[in-house]
Structures are given as C-alpha cells and as structure tokens.
PDB file of C-alpha atoms in Angstrom:
ATOM      1  CA  MET A   1     -14.724 -16.658 -26.041  1.00 48.00           C
ATOM      2  CA  SER A   2     -15.151 -14.332 -29.007  1.00 56.00           C
ATOM      3  CA  GLU A   3     -14.872 -10.651 -28.258  1.00 69.00           C
ATOM      4  CA  ASP A   4     -18.087  -8.430 -28.523  1.00 78.00           C
ATOM      5  CA  PRO A   5     -16.973  -5.329 -30.541  1.00 86.00           C
ATOM      6  CA  ARG A   6     -20.026  -3.519 -29.427  1.00 89.00           C
ATOM      7  CA  PHE A   7     -19.021  -3.778 -25.794  1.00 93.00           C
ATOM      8  CA  ASP A   8     -15.327  -3.172 -26.320  1.00 94.00           C
ATOM      9  CA  GLU A   9     -15.926  -0.035 -28.346  1.00 93.00           C
ATOM     10  CA  ALA A  10     -18.410   1.282 -25.787  1.00 94.00           C
ATOM     11  CA  LEU A  11     -15.974   0.530 -22.984  1.00 95.00           C
ATOM     12  CA  ARG A  12     -13.206   2.382 -24.597  1.00 95.00           C
ATOM     13  CA  ARG A  13     -15.519   5.293 -25.335  1.00 94.00           C
ATOM     14  CA  TRP A  14     -16.908   5.276 -21.745  1.00 93.00           C
ATOM     15  CA  ALA A  15     -13.382   5.035 -20.298  1.00 94.00           C
ATOM     16  CA  ALA A  16     -12.139   7.942 -22.436  1.00 94.00           C
ATOM     17  CA  ARG A  17     -14.319  10.465 -20.548  1.00 94.00           C
ATOM     18  CA  PRO A  18     -12.190  13.001 -18.705  1.00 94.00           C
ATOM     19  CA  ALA A  19     -12.132  12.951 -14.899  1.00 95.00           C
ATOM     20  CA  ARG A  20     -14.151  15.435 -13.033  1.00 95.00           C
ATOM     21  CA  THR A  21     -10.871  16.643 -11.378  1.00 96.00           C
ATOM     22  CA  THR A  22      -8.154  17.708 -13.837  1.00 96.00           C
ATOM     23  CA  PRO A  23      -4.762  16.259 -13.675  1.00 96.00           C
ATOM     24  CA  ALA A  24      -3.270  19.605 -12.462  1.00 96.00           C
ATOM     25  CA  GLU A  25      -5.951  19.897  -9.646  1.00 96.00           C
ATOM     26  CA  ALA A  26      -5.161  16.207  -8.585  1.00 96.00           C
ATOM     27  CA  ARG A  27      -1.446  17.110  -8.494  1.00 95.00           C
ATOM     28  CA  GLU A  28      -2.014  20.169  -6.258  1.00 95.00           C
ATOM     29  CA  ARG A  29      -4.424  18.279  -3.991  1.00 94.00           C
ATOM     30  CA  LEU A  30      -1.928  15.452  -3.629  1.00 94.00           C
ATOM     31  CA  ALA A  31       0.914  17.930  -2.886  1.00 94.00           C
ATOM     32  CA  ARG A  32      -1.137  19.364  -0.094  1.00 93.00           C
ATOM     33  CA  ARG A  33      -1.777  15.951   1.393  1.00 91.00           C
ATOM     34  CA  LEU A  34       1.969  15.060   1.170  1.00 89.00           C
ATOM     35  CA  GLU A  35       2.774  18.220   3.294  1.00 86.00           C
ATOM     36  CA  ASP A  36       1.259  16.379   6.191  1.00 81.00           C
ATOM     37  CA  GLU A  37       2.843  13.057   5.342  1.00 72.00           C
ATOM     38  CA  ARG A  38       6.236  12.045   6.592  1.00 59.00           C
ATOM     39  CA  PRO A  39       8.693  11.467   3.679  1.00 54.00           C
ATOM     40  CA  SER A  40       8.753   7.806   2.716  1.00 53.00           C
ATOM     41  CA  ASN A  41      12.598   7.626   3.030  1.00 53.00           C
ATOM     42  CA  ALA A  42      13.124   9.972   5.901  1.00 55.00           C
ATOM     43  CA  PRO A  43      14.428   8.432   9.114  1.00 56.00           C
ATOM     44  CA  ARG A  44      11.799   7.922  11.739  1.00 60.00           C
ATOM     45  CA  TRP A  45      13.106  10.065  14.562  1.00 64.00           C
ATOM     46  CA  GLY A  46      10.697   9.020  17.033  1.00 63.00           C
ATOM     47  CA  ALA A  47      11.452   5.353  16.497  1.00 67.00           C
ATOM     48  CA  LEU A  48      15.186   6.018  16.592  1.00 75.00           C
ATOM     49  CA  ALA A  49      14.799   7.784  19.807  1.00 76.00           C
ATOM     50  CA  ALA A  50      12.825   5.086  21.388  1.00 77.00           C
ATOM     51  CA  ALA A  51      15.272   2.525  20.171  1.00 79.00           C
ATOM     52  CA  LEU A  52      18.140   4.547  21.723  1.00 83.00           C
ATOM     53  CA  VAL A  53      16.329   4.740  25.124  1.00 82.00           C
ATOM     54  CA  VAL A  54      15.679   1.061  25.118  1.00 82.00           C
ATOM     55  CA  ALA A  55      19.341   0.389  24.267  1.00 82.00           C
ATOM     56  CA  VAL A  56      20.638   2.506  27.013  1.00 82.00           C
ATOM     57  CA  LEU A  57      18.178   0.943  29.596  1.00 83.00           C
ATOM     58  CA  GLY A  58      19.164  -2.439  28.325  1.00 81.00           C
ATOM     59  CA  ALA A  59      22.826  -1.754  28.785  1.00 80.00           C
ATOM     60  CA  TRP A  60      22.385  -0.361  32.191  1.00 79.00           C
ATOM     61  CA  TRP A  61      20.380  -3.463  33.220  1.00 80.00           C
ATOM     62  CA  LEU A  62      22.551  -6.107  31.629  1.00 78.00           C
ATOM     63  CA  LEU A  63      26.098  -4.854  32.076  1.00 75.00           C
ATOM     64  CA  PRO A  64      27.980  -5.568  35.270  1.00 68.00           C
ATOM     65  CA  SER A  65      27.934  -2.800  37.871  1.00 62.00           C
ATOM     66  CA  SER A  66      30.986  -0.475  38.000  1.00 60.00           C
ATOM     67  CA  SER A  67      30.817  -0.490  41.816  1.00 63.00           C
ATOM     68  CA  PRO A  68      33.765  -2.226  43.462  1.00 61.00           C
ATOM     69  CA  PRO A  69      33.290  -5.969  43.982  1.00 60.00           C
ATOM     70  CA  PRO A  70      32.145  -7.052  47.465  1.00 61.00           C
ATOM     71  CA  ALA A  71      35.046  -7.657  49.697  1.00 56.00           C
ATOM     72  CA  PRO A  72      35.956 -11.339  50.477  1.00 57.00           C
ATOM     73  CA  VAL A  73      34.344 -12.518  53.646  1.00 57.00           C
ATOM     74  CA  ALA A  74      37.754 -12.605  55.317  1.00 52.00           C
ATOM     75  CA  ALA A  75      38.730  -9.052  54.231  1.00 51.00           C
ATOM     76  CA  THR A  76      36.579  -6.985  56.270  1.00 52.00           C
ATOM     77  CA  ALA A  77      37.555  -3.254  56.313  1.00 53.00           C
ATOM     78  CA  VAL A  78      39.417  -2.466  59.542  1.00 52.00           C
ATOM     79  CA  ALA A  79      37.156   0.511  60.140  1.00 54.00           C
ATOM     80  CA  ASP A  80      34.038  -1.780  60.236  1.00 60.00           C
ATOM     81  CA  LEU A  81      35.684  -4.590  62.493  1.00 58.00           C
ATOM     82  CA  PRO A  82      33.734  -5.196  65.655  1.00 60.00           C
ATOM     83  CA  LEU A  83      36.311  -4.459  68.441  1.00 63.00           C
ATOM     84  CA  LEU A  84      36.609  -6.988  71.396  1.00 67.00           C
ATOM     85  CA  ASP A  85      38.105  -4.263  73.455  1.00 69.00           C
ATOM     86  CA  GLY A  86      39.714  -0.985  72.874  1.00 68.00           C
ATOM     87  CA  SER A  87      42.325  -2.294  70.493  1.00 76.00           C
ATOM     88  CA  THR A  88      41.501  -5.805  69.493  1.00 79.00           C
ATOM     89  CA  ALA A  89      39.362  -6.900  66.641  1.00 75.00           C
ATOM     90  CA  LEU A  90      38.172 -10.292  65.636  1.00 78.00           C
ATOM     91  CA  ILE A  91      37.341 -11.490  62.242  1.00 76.00           C
ATOM     92  CA  TYR A  92      36.781 -14.949  60.705  1.00 76.00           C
ATOM     93  CA  LEU A  93      38.639 -16.101  57.764  1.00 78.00           C
ATOM     94  CA  ASP A  94      36.188 -18.833  57.506  1.00 78.00           C
ATOM     95  CA  ALA A  95      33.799 -20.557  59.901  1.00 76.00           C
ATOM     96  CA  ASN A  96      36.597 -22.231  61.829  1.00 79.00           C
ATOM     97  CA  THR A  97      39.358 -19.720  61.607  1.00 82.00           C
ATOM     98  CA  PRO A  98      39.130 -16.668  63.756  1.00 80.00           C
ATOM     99  CA  LEU A  99      41.650 -13.902  63.368  1.00 83.00           C
ATOM    100  CA  TYR A 100      42.401 -11.509  66.084  1.00 80.00           C
ATOM    101  CA  ILE A 101      43.915  -8.124  64.979  1.00 79.00           C
ATOM    102  CA  SER A 102      45.552  -5.848  67.455  1.00 79.00           C
ATOM    103  CA  LEU A 103      45.087  -2.187  66.454  1.00 71.00           C
ATOM    104  CA  THR A 104      47.893  -0.575  68.422  1.00 71.00           C
ATOM    105  CA  PRO A 105      50.332   1.930  67.098  1.00 70.00           C
ATOM    106  CA  PRO A 106      53.786   0.635  66.242  1.00 67.00           C
ATOM    107  CA  GLY A 107      55.721  -0.035  69.347  1.00 64.00           C
ATOM    108  CA  GLY A 108      52.559  -0.750  71.493  1.00 54.00           C
ATOM    109  CA  LYS A 109      52.471  -3.717  73.958  1.00 53.00           C
ATOM    110  CA  ASP A 110      49.676  -5.886  72.360  1.00 50.00           C
ATOM    111  CA  GLN A 111      50.513  -8.239  69.598  1.00 49.00           C
ATOM    112  CA  GLN A 112      48.486  -9.963  66.870  1.00 47.00           C
ATOM    113  CA  ARG A 113      47.399 -13.476  67.931  1.00 46.00           C
TER     114      ARG A 113
ATOM    115  CA  MET B   1     -18.453   5.698 -36.947  1.00 50.00           C
ATOM    116  CA  SER B   2     -14.943   6.822 -35.698  1.00 51.00           C
ATOM    117  CA  GLU B   3     -13.180   4.378 -33.479  1.00 50.00           C
ATOM    118  CA  ILE B   4     -12.137   5.139 -30.005  1.00 50.00           C
ATOM    119  CA  ARG B   5      -8.654   4.412 -29.328  1.00 47.00           C
ATOM    120  CA  ALA B   6      -7.177   3.249 -25.998  1.00 50.00           C
ATOM    121  CA  VAL B   7      -6.758   5.808 -23.236  1.00 53.00           C
ATOM    122  CA  VAL B   8      -3.074   5.146 -22.654  1.00 54.00           C
ATOM    123  CA  PRO B   9      -0.332   6.816 -24.629  1.00 48.00           C
ATOM    124  CA  ASP B  10       1.062   5.172 -27.711  1.00 45.00           C
ATOM    125  CA  ARG B  11       3.345   2.294 -26.432  1.00 43.00           C
ATOM    126  CA  SER B  12       5.931   2.938 -29.139  1.00 43.00           C
ATOM    127  CA  ASP B  13       7.395   5.899 -27.359  1.00 43.00           C
ATOM    128  CA  ARG B  14       7.216   4.244 -23.951  1.00 42.00           C
ATOM    129  CA  ALA B  15      11.002   3.887 -23.791  1.00 46.00           C
ATOM    130  CA  ASP B  16      11.533   7.715 -23.897  1.00 48.00           C
ATOM    131  CA  ALA B  17       8.652   8.300 -21.565  1.00 53.00           C
ATOM    132  CA  GLY B  18       9.968   5.648 -19.196  1.00 49.00           C
ATOM    133  CA  LEU B  19      13.558   7.180 -19.128  1.00 52.00           C
ATOM    134  CA  SER B  20      12.300  10.512 -17.934  1.00 86.00           C
ATOM    135  CA  GLU B  21       9.833   9.061 -15.551  1.00 88.00           C
ATOM    136  CA  ALA B  22      12.528   6.827 -13.962  1.00 87.00           C
ATOM    137  CA  GLU B  23      14.449   9.937 -13.287  1.00 89.00           C
ATOM    138  CA  GLU B  24      11.380  11.651 -11.800  1.00 91.00           C
ATOM    139  CA  VAL B  25      10.795   8.496  -9.729  1.00 92.00           C
ATOM    140  CA  GLY B  26      14.411   8.606  -8.425  1.00 90.00           C
ATOM    141  CA  ARG B  27      13.999  12.159  -7.397  1.00 90.00           C
ATOM    142  CA  ALA B  28      10.791  11.201  -5.485  1.00 91.00           C
ATOM    143  CA  ILE B  29      12.511   8.351  -3.837  1.00 90.00           C
ATOM    144  CA  ARG B  30      15.315  10.633  -2.786  1.00 88.00           C
ATOM    145  CA  GLY B  31      12.875  12.945  -1.015  1.00 85.00           C
ATOM    146  CA  ASP B  32      11.883  15.432  -3.655  1.00 86.00           C
ATOM    147  CA  ARG B  33       8.340  16.206  -2.450  1.00 84.00           C
ATOM    148  CA  ASP B  34       7.259  17.851  -5.751  1.00 89.00           C
ATOM    149  CA  ALA B  35       8.362  14.920  -7.879  1.00 92.00           C
ATOM    150  CA  PHE B  36       5.654  12.453  -6.798  1.00 94.00           C
ATOM    151  CA  PRO B  37       2.740  14.867  -7.485  1.00 95.00           C
ATOM    152  CA  ARG B  38       4.175  15.505 -10.913  1.00 94.00           C
ATOM    153  CA  LEU B  39       4.226  11.719 -11.589  1.00 94.00           C
ATOM    154  CA  ALA B  40       0.630  11.346 -10.248  1.00 96.00           C
ATOM    155  CA  GLU B  41      -0.491  14.044 -12.531  1.00 95.00           C
ATOM    156  CA  GLY B  42       0.703  12.098 -15.555  1.00 95.00           C
ATOM    157  CA  HIS B  43      -1.193   9.033 -14.548  1.00 96.00           C
ATOM    158  CA  TRP B  44      -4.330  10.618 -13.024  1.00 97.00           C
ATOM    159  CA  GLN B  45      -6.592  10.238 -16.111  1.00 97.00           C
ATOM    160  CA  ARG B  46      -5.543   6.677 -16.815  1.00 96.00           C
ATOM    161  CA  LEU B  47      -5.937   5.515 -13.171  1.00 97.00           C
ATOM    162  CA  VAL B  48      -9.377   7.339 -12.897  1.00 97.00           C
ATOM    163  CA  SER B  49     -10.547   5.563 -15.947  1.00 96.00           C
ATOM    164  CA  LEU B  50      -9.358   2.239 -14.543  1.00 97.00           C
ATOM    165  CA  ALA B  51     -10.893   2.983 -11.160  1.00 97.00           C
ATOM    166  CA  ARG B  52     -14.258   3.824 -12.755  1.00 96.00           C
ATOM    167  CA  SER B  53     -14.388   0.496 -14.315  1.00 96.00           C
ATOM    168  CA  VAL B  54     -13.821  -1.323 -10.991  1.00 96.00           C
ATOM    169  CA  VAL B  55     -15.619   0.861  -8.436  1.00 95.00           C
ATOM    170  CA  GLY B  56     -17.845   3.108 -10.546  1.00 93.00           C
ATOM    171  CA  ASP B  57     -17.968   6.886 -11.230  1.00 93.00           C
ATOM    172  CA  LEU B  58     -18.937   7.904  -7.684  1.00 91.00           C
ATOM    173  CA  ASP B  59     -15.967   6.416  -5.885  1.00 93.00           C
ATOM    174  CA  ALA B  60     -13.243   6.435  -8.626  1.00 95.00           C
ATOM    175  CA  GLU B  61     -11.415   9.585  -8.051  1.00 96.00           C
ATOM    176  CA  ASP B  62     -11.399   9.133  -4.297  1.00 95.00           C
ATOM    177  CA  ALA B  63      -9.986   5.673  -4.648  1.00 96.00           C
ATOM    178  CA  VAL B  64      -7.404   6.848  -6.926  1.00 97.00           C
ATOM    179  CA  GLN B  65      -6.267   9.602  -4.446  1.00 96.00           C
ATOM    180  CA  GLU B  66      -6.115   7.078  -1.871  1.00 96.00           C
ATOM    181  CA  GLY B  67      -4.123   4.854  -4.017  1.00 97.00           C
ATOM    182  CA  LEU B  68      -1.552   7.514  -4.753  1.00 96.00           C
ATOM    183  CA  LEU B  69      -1.108   8.314  -1.014  1.00 95.00           C
ATOM    184  CA  LEU B  70      -0.522   4.561  -0.359  1.00 95.00           C
ATOM    185  CA  ALA B  71       1.975   4.524  -3.283  1.00 96.00           C
ATOM    186  CA  TRP B  72       3.835   7.604  -1.740  1.00 94.00           C
ATOM    187  CA  ARG B  73       4.159   5.795   1.642  1.00 93.00           C
ATOM    188  CA  LYS B  74       5.530   2.662  -0.121  1.00 94.00           C
ATOM    189  CA  LEU B  75       7.722   4.464  -2.495  1.00 93.00           C
ATOM    190  CA  SER B  76      10.883   3.362  -0.768  1.00 90.00           C
ATOM    191  CA  THR B  77      10.000  -0.221  -1.556  1.00 91.00           C
ATOM    192  CA  LEU B  78      10.005   0.316  -5.372  1.00 92.00           C
ATOM    193  CA  ARG B  79      13.456  -1.153  -6.306  1.00 89.00           C
ATOM    194  CA  ASP B  80      13.248  -0.423 -10.102  1.00 90.00           C
ATOM    195  CA  PRO B  81      12.221   3.207 -10.962  1.00 89.00           C
ATOM    196  CA  GLY B  82      11.613   2.073 -14.404  1.00 88.00           C
ATOM    197  CA  ALA B  83       8.821  -0.123 -13.304  1.00 90.00           C
ATOM    198  CA  PHE B  84       6.926   2.810 -11.740  1.00 93.00           C
ATOM    199  CA  THR B  85       3.825   2.499 -13.999  1.00 91.00           C
ATOM    200  CA  PRO B  86       3.050  -1.132 -13.452  1.00 90.00           C
ATOM    201  CA  TRP B  87       3.873  -0.743  -9.720  1.00 94.00           C
ATOM    202  CA  LEU B  88       1.479   2.204  -9.286  1.00 95.00           C
ATOM    203  CA  THR B  89      -1.228   0.396 -11.361  1.00 94.00           C
ATOM    204  CA  ARG B  90      -0.874  -2.591  -9.205  1.00 94.00           C
ATOM    205  CA  ILE B  91      -1.321  -0.586  -6.014  1.00 96.00           C
ATOM    206  CA  VAL B  92      -4.330   1.411  -7.264  1.00 97.00           C
ATOM    207  CA  VAL B  93      -6.184  -1.518  -8.882  1.00 95.00           C
ATOM    208  CA  ARG B  94      -5.731  -3.777  -5.753  1.00 94.00           C
ATOM    209  CA  LEU B  95      -7.131  -0.901  -3.619  1.00 96.00           C
ATOM    210  CA  CYS B  96     -10.089  -0.591  -5.969  1.00 96.00           C
ATOM    211  CA  LEU B  97     -10.802  -4.203  -5.890  1.00 94.00           C
ATOM    212  CA  ARG B  98     -10.885  -4.061  -1.991  1.00 93.00           C
ATOM    213  CA  ARG B  99     -13.223  -1.159  -2.203  1.00 93.00           C
ATOM    214  CA  ALA B 100     -15.386  -2.980  -4.727  1.00 91.00           C
ATOM    215  CA  ARG B 101     -15.524  -6.257  -2.663  1.00 88.00           C
ATOM    216  CA  ARG B 102     -16.632  -4.290   0.372  1.00 85.00           C
ATOM    217  CA  ARG B 103     -19.359  -2.671  -1.598  1.00 76.00           C
ATOM    218  CA  GLY B 104     -20.768  -5.966  -2.989  1.00 66.00           C
ATOM    219  CA  PRO B 105     -21.375  -7.133  -6.543  1.00 57.00           C
ATOM    220  CA  PHE B 106     -24.647  -5.284  -7.161  1.00 52.00           C
ATOM    221  CA  LEU B 107     -25.726  -1.685  -6.546  1.00 54.00           C
ATOM    222  CA  PRO B 108     -28.437  -1.243  -3.858  1.00 47.00           C
ATOM    223  CA  LEU B 109     -31.768  -0.738  -5.468  1.00 45.00           C
ATOM    224  CA  GLU B 110     -31.967   2.944  -4.690  1.00 46.00           C
ATOM    225  CA  GLU B 111     -28.679   3.586  -6.738  1.00 51.00           C
ATOM    226  CA  ALA B 112     -29.777   1.555  -9.727  1.00 47.00           C
ATOM    227  CA  PRO B 113     -29.795   3.651 -12.854  1.00 49.00           C
ATOM    228  CA  GLU B 114     -32.898   4.639 -14.701  1.00 47.00           C
ATOM    229  CA  PRO B 115     -33.799   2.274 -17.501  1.00 47.00           C
ATOM    230  CA  ALA B 116     -32.085   3.058 -20.831  1.00 48.00           C
ATOM    231  CA  ALA B 117     -33.589   3.020 -24.185  1.00 48.00           C
ATOM    232  CA  PRO B 118     -32.811   0.074 -26.329  1.00 50.00           C
ATOM    233  CA  PRO B 119     -29.223   0.394 -27.586  1.00 51.00           C
ATOM    234  CA  ARG B 120     -28.580   0.972 -31.266  1.00 55.00           C
ATOM    235  CA  GLY B 121     -24.875   1.125 -31.214  1.00 59.00           C
ATOM    236  CA  PRO B 122     -21.817   1.229 -29.015  1.00 56.00           C
ATOM    237  CA  GLU B 123     -22.568   4.550 -27.651  1.00 62.00           C
ATOM    238  CA  ASP B 124     -25.928   3.381 -26.348  1.00 71.00           C
ATOM    239  CA  LEU B 125     -24.745   0.562 -24.250  1.00 85.00           C
ATOM    240  CA  ASP B 126     -25.055   1.442 -20.531  1.00 90.00           C
ATOM    241  CA  VAL B 127     -21.367   0.374 -19.821  1.00 93.00           C
ATOM    242  CA  ALA B 128     -21.636   1.198 -16.180  1.00 93.00           C
ATOM    243  CA  ARG B 129     -24.534  -0.969 -15.650  1.00 91.00           C
ATOM    244  CA  LEU B 130     -22.930  -3.884 -17.588  1.00 93.00           C
ATOM    245  CA  LEU B 131     -19.634  -3.633 -15.657  1.00 94.00           C
ATOM    246  CA  ARG B 132     -21.645  -3.843 -12.331  1.00 92.00           C
ATOM    247  CA  GLN B 133     -22.940  -7.156 -13.375  1.00 93.00           C
ATOM    248  CA  LEU B 134     -19.397  -8.454 -13.391  1.00 94.00           C
ATOM    249  CA  ALA B 135     -17.201  -9.482 -10.451  1.00 94.00           C
ATOM    250  CA  PRO B 136     -14.658  -6.722  -9.514  1.00 95.00           C
ATOM    251  CA  ARG B 137     -11.731  -8.734 -10.826  1.00 96.00           C
ATOM    252  CA  GLN B 138     -13.527  -9.371 -14.022  1.00 96.00           C
ATOM    253  CA  ARG B 139     -14.121  -5.553 -14.457  1.00 96.00           C
ATOM    254  CA  ALA B 140     -10.423  -4.924 -13.915  1.00 97.00           C
ATOM    255  CA  VAL B 141      -9.456  -7.649 -16.434  1.00 97.00           C
ATOM    256  CA  MET B 142     -11.806  -6.394 -19.078  1.00 97.00           C
ATOM    257  CA  HIS B 143     -10.602  -2.767 -18.570  1.00 97.00           C
ATOM    258  CA  LEU B 144      -6.948  -3.595 -18.585  1.00 97.00           C
ATOM    259  CA  THR B 145      -7.515  -5.810 -21.741  1.00 97.00           C
ATOM    260  CA  VAL B 146      -9.709  -3.643 -23.803  1.00 96.00           C
ATOM    261  CA  VAL B 147      -8.698  -0.132 -22.687  1.00 96.00           C
ATOM    262  CA  GLU B 148      -5.126  -0.414 -21.788  1.00 95.00           C
ATOM    263  CA  GLY B 149      -4.220  -3.178 -24.099  1.00 95.00           C
ATOM    264  CA  MET B 150      -2.190  -5.092 -21.575  1.00 95.00           C
ATOM    265  CA  THR B 151      -1.000  -8.534 -22.133  1.00 96.00           C
ATOM    266  CA  ASP B 152      -2.122 -11.331 -19.910  1.00 96.00           C
ATOM    267  CA  GLY B 153       1.271 -11.333 -18.184  1.00 95.00           C
ATOM    268  CA  GLU B 154       1.060  -7.559 -17.418  1.00 93.00           C
ATOM    269  CA  ILE B 155      -2.572  -7.933 -16.112  1.00 95.00           C
ATOM    270  CA  GLY B 156      -1.556 -10.820 -13.934  1.00 95.00           C
ATOM    271  CA  ARG B 157       1.253  -8.892 -12.415  1.00 91.00           C
ATOM    272  CA  SER B 158      -1.038  -5.975 -11.741  1.00 91.00           C
ATOM    273  CA  LEU B 159      -3.593  -8.054 -10.050  1.00 92.00           C
ATOM    274  CA  GLY B 160      -1.316 -10.514  -8.468  1.00 90.00           C
ATOM    275  CA  ILE B 161      -2.692 -13.594 -10.380  1.00 94.00           C
ATOM    276  CA  ALA B 162      -1.466 -16.032 -12.999  1.00 96.00           C
ATOM    277  CA  ALA B 163      -1.891 -15.299 -16.670  1.00 96.00           C
ATOM    278  CA  GLY B 164      -4.124 -18.416 -16.772  1.00 97.00           C
ATOM    279  CA  SER B 165      -6.283 -16.787 -14.242  1.00 97.00           C
ATOM    280  CA  VAL B 166      -6.563 -13.625 -16.142  1.00 97.00           C
ATOM    281  CA  ARG B 167      -7.778 -15.610 -19.209  1.00 97.00           C
ATOM    282  CA  ALA B 168     -10.330 -17.449 -17.069  1.00 97.00           C
ATOM    283  CA  HIS B 169     -11.666 -14.056 -15.701  1.00 97.00           C
ATOM    284  CA  ARG B 170     -12.030 -12.685 -19.060  1.00 97.00           C
ATOM    285  CA  ARG B 171     -13.812 -15.682 -20.502  1.00 97.00           C
ATOM    286  CA  ARG B 172     -16.248 -15.605 -17.717  1.00 96.00           C
ATOM    287  CA  ALA B 173     -16.691 -11.869 -18.159  1.00 96.00           C
ATOM    288  CA  ARG B 174     -17.338 -12.331 -21.833  1.00 95.00           C
ATOM    289  CA  GLN B 175     -19.906 -15.075 -21.193  1.00 94.00           C
ATOM    290  CA  ARG B 176     -21.708 -12.806 -18.701  1.00 94.00           C
ATOM    291  CA  LEU B 177     -21.783  -9.999 -21.097  1.00 93.00           C
ATOM    292  CA  GLN B 178     -23.103 -12.137 -23.812  1.00 91.00           C
ATOM    293  CA  GLN B 179     -26.015 -12.929 -21.496  1.00 90.00           C
ATOM    294  CA  LEU B 180     -26.563  -9.381 -20.699  1.00 87.00           C
ATOM    295  CA  LEU B 181     -26.256  -7.551 -23.984  1.00 83.00           C
ATOM    296  CA  PRO B 182     -29.485  -9.007 -25.388  1.00 68.00           C
ATOM    297  CA  GLU B 183     -31.120  -7.906 -22.093  1.00 54.00           C
ATOM    298  CA  ALA B 184     -29.703  -4.360 -22.631  1.00 50.00           C
ATOM    299  CA  SER B 185     -32.074  -3.973 -25.543  1.00 43.00           C
ATOM    300  CA  THR B 186     -35.007  -4.471 -23.196  1.00 41.00           C
ATOM    301  CA  ALA B 187     -33.824  -1.878 -20.859  1.00 44.00           C
ATOM    302  CA  SER B 188     -34.246  -3.934 -17.678  1.00 41.00           C
ATOM    303  CA  PRO B 189     -32.468  -2.208 -14.842  1.00 43.00           C
ATOM    304  CA  TYR B 190     -32.015  -5.358 -12.714  1.00 44.00           C
ATOM    305  CA  PRO B 191     -30.545  -8.649 -13.620  1.00 41.00           C
ATOM    306  CA  SER B 192     -32.833 -11.597 -14.112  1.00 41.00           C
ATOM    307  CA  THR B 193     -30.066 -14.177 -13.406  1.00 41.00           C
ATOM    308  CA  THR B 194     -27.157 -14.227 -10.960  1.00 41.00           C
ATOM    309  CA  PRO B 195     -23.843 -13.627 -12.789  1.00 43.00           C
ATOM    310  CA  SER B 196     -21.553 -16.621 -13.124  1.00 44.00           C
ATOM    311  CA  GLY B 197     -18.169 -16.350 -11.349  1.00 43.00           C
ATOM    312  CA  ALA B 198     -19.338 -13.148  -9.724  1.00 44.00           C
ATOM    313  CA  THR B 199     -17.672 -13.921  -6.298  1.00 42.00           C
ATOM    314  CA  SER B 200     -14.113 -13.493  -7.363  1.00 42.00           C
TER     315      SER B 200
END
C-alpha cells in the first residue's frame, strides 16, 4: 500500500506539538507520586513478617513436641501407683502380667511378689 | 513548505545517549528515587506524542503518567538497562491501547469535532479525526512508523505482535485513510462507512 505523503506529513506536524505539561513539570509530578510508592526493589517488610509468622507457626505445629515421651504402660511412676494397702502397689506389665511392688523402706518385712 | 522531521532524537547518537541512560536506569533500579523521574523527563514529550495518536489529546498526558508509574513499579523486571527505551515504550503503548479499546473505536457524537474546511495541504488535515477512524493498534502502528521511524520488528516488540502483523495493520490503516482522505475535503464530521479492520 503506497504511503500518503499528505497524511504522513500532517501526522508528523501534529505529533510535534508540545505537551501541555512540560517535561520538567512532569518530572516533578512523578517524583511526588513516587514518594507515596514503595521502591520497586525494596524488600516487602510486611510480606516478610507474615512469612516469618507462618513459618514459626508451621514449625510449632509440625515439629514433634519437646515434652517427655509418655511412659510405657508398664512403667507407671511410683508416686501415681494405686496402693492395694499401705505399702503394696499393683501395676500391670501387660494385660496378663500383674506386678506387685512393695513400698517398704530397706529392712522392712514385706517383699516384692 | 518546510518538512517536519520526526519527534525522536537523531538515531545516530543513540549509542551515546543509551550509555548514559543505561547508567541512569541502573541507579533507578538500585533505588535512586530521583533517577526515574529524570529518565521520565527525557521521554515525556515523545510518549505524550505517541499517546495522543492512540487515545487522543484529552487522555494522552494522563495515560502517560499512569504508564510511567506502572513502569516504576515494574522496574525491577527490566533485565537490560540498555533496553529501557523500548521497554518503556512497550508499557506505555499497551496501556494506551487498553484505554483506547475501553473507550471504543469512535467518539461519542457530543465529542465529535466541528467540521473542518476543505483541506488544501498537510497542515489542513484533521489528523485527530482521521486517527479516530482507525483501530487503536492501527493508530499505534502508524505513529511508530511515520513519527518515530521504527522498523517493523521494533514496532512488533513494542506492541507484542509479529512483524507481519505490523505490516498488516499498517496496510489496513493506509487503505482506510485512502477512503477517508477524499471525505476530509467535504468536511463531513461522521464516517459514512465503517472502517475495515477496526476491531483490532
């Protein structure tokens, strides 16, 4: 398609009109707008803080607890044993294996069964 | 009649201008808040001229301001500071195209210009009215071709289209202008036929 010199010339002339806002004014206006903008390459502190909180919560939820492991069924703390009488406690090593523990001071008459 | 040259600076000294601009761009990327407005100042007139062709006089400067802010926010994505000019052009022209598409291909009747006297020469052609009869992308192609003297490849990269598409848009624009230019002498403010390819 052949060019139309009339239109091309008119377009160049029309395009050469100066802008209403001068370049210096545009620079100042843009500088004021950028004062309200976050720098394009600055770290996003809010996002970092949120990511840190999520990471901490996730670690707390996923990692194993630091509390001591539950005692095996057979190893009940002596202080928690139900006493059959004043000095004898009964625990079950398993469903079929009772263990009687006599809680007498050394030299006492009762013995462990 | 004196010939009007293109708006852009002489391309032969682009190498020197590009080197200093690349340094300025580097400073802007590293966080110098004064560097980007200085860069924008150097491109303001050229970008407003381009925006006028695509969105018209009323919206041009606002569109360029918005484009510059968008470019500032995306500055960290610019990998080659030496490619700042085409990168910035691409951002602004695409924003202008989106604005122009939202506005529609024709002015509302109440915004149509007064009929012009029959044109006798280039200075008498109602360029704004002629551009409005073209699709937004055709306007951008014509401006970048005629005013900025870009190659088809450069225009394609600015618009995100292939060089072949650039040529097709320019051909359709020329065809439409050929239909319109005899009408400009009759000073009719409204087109009598729908433009071809006006939906791109």
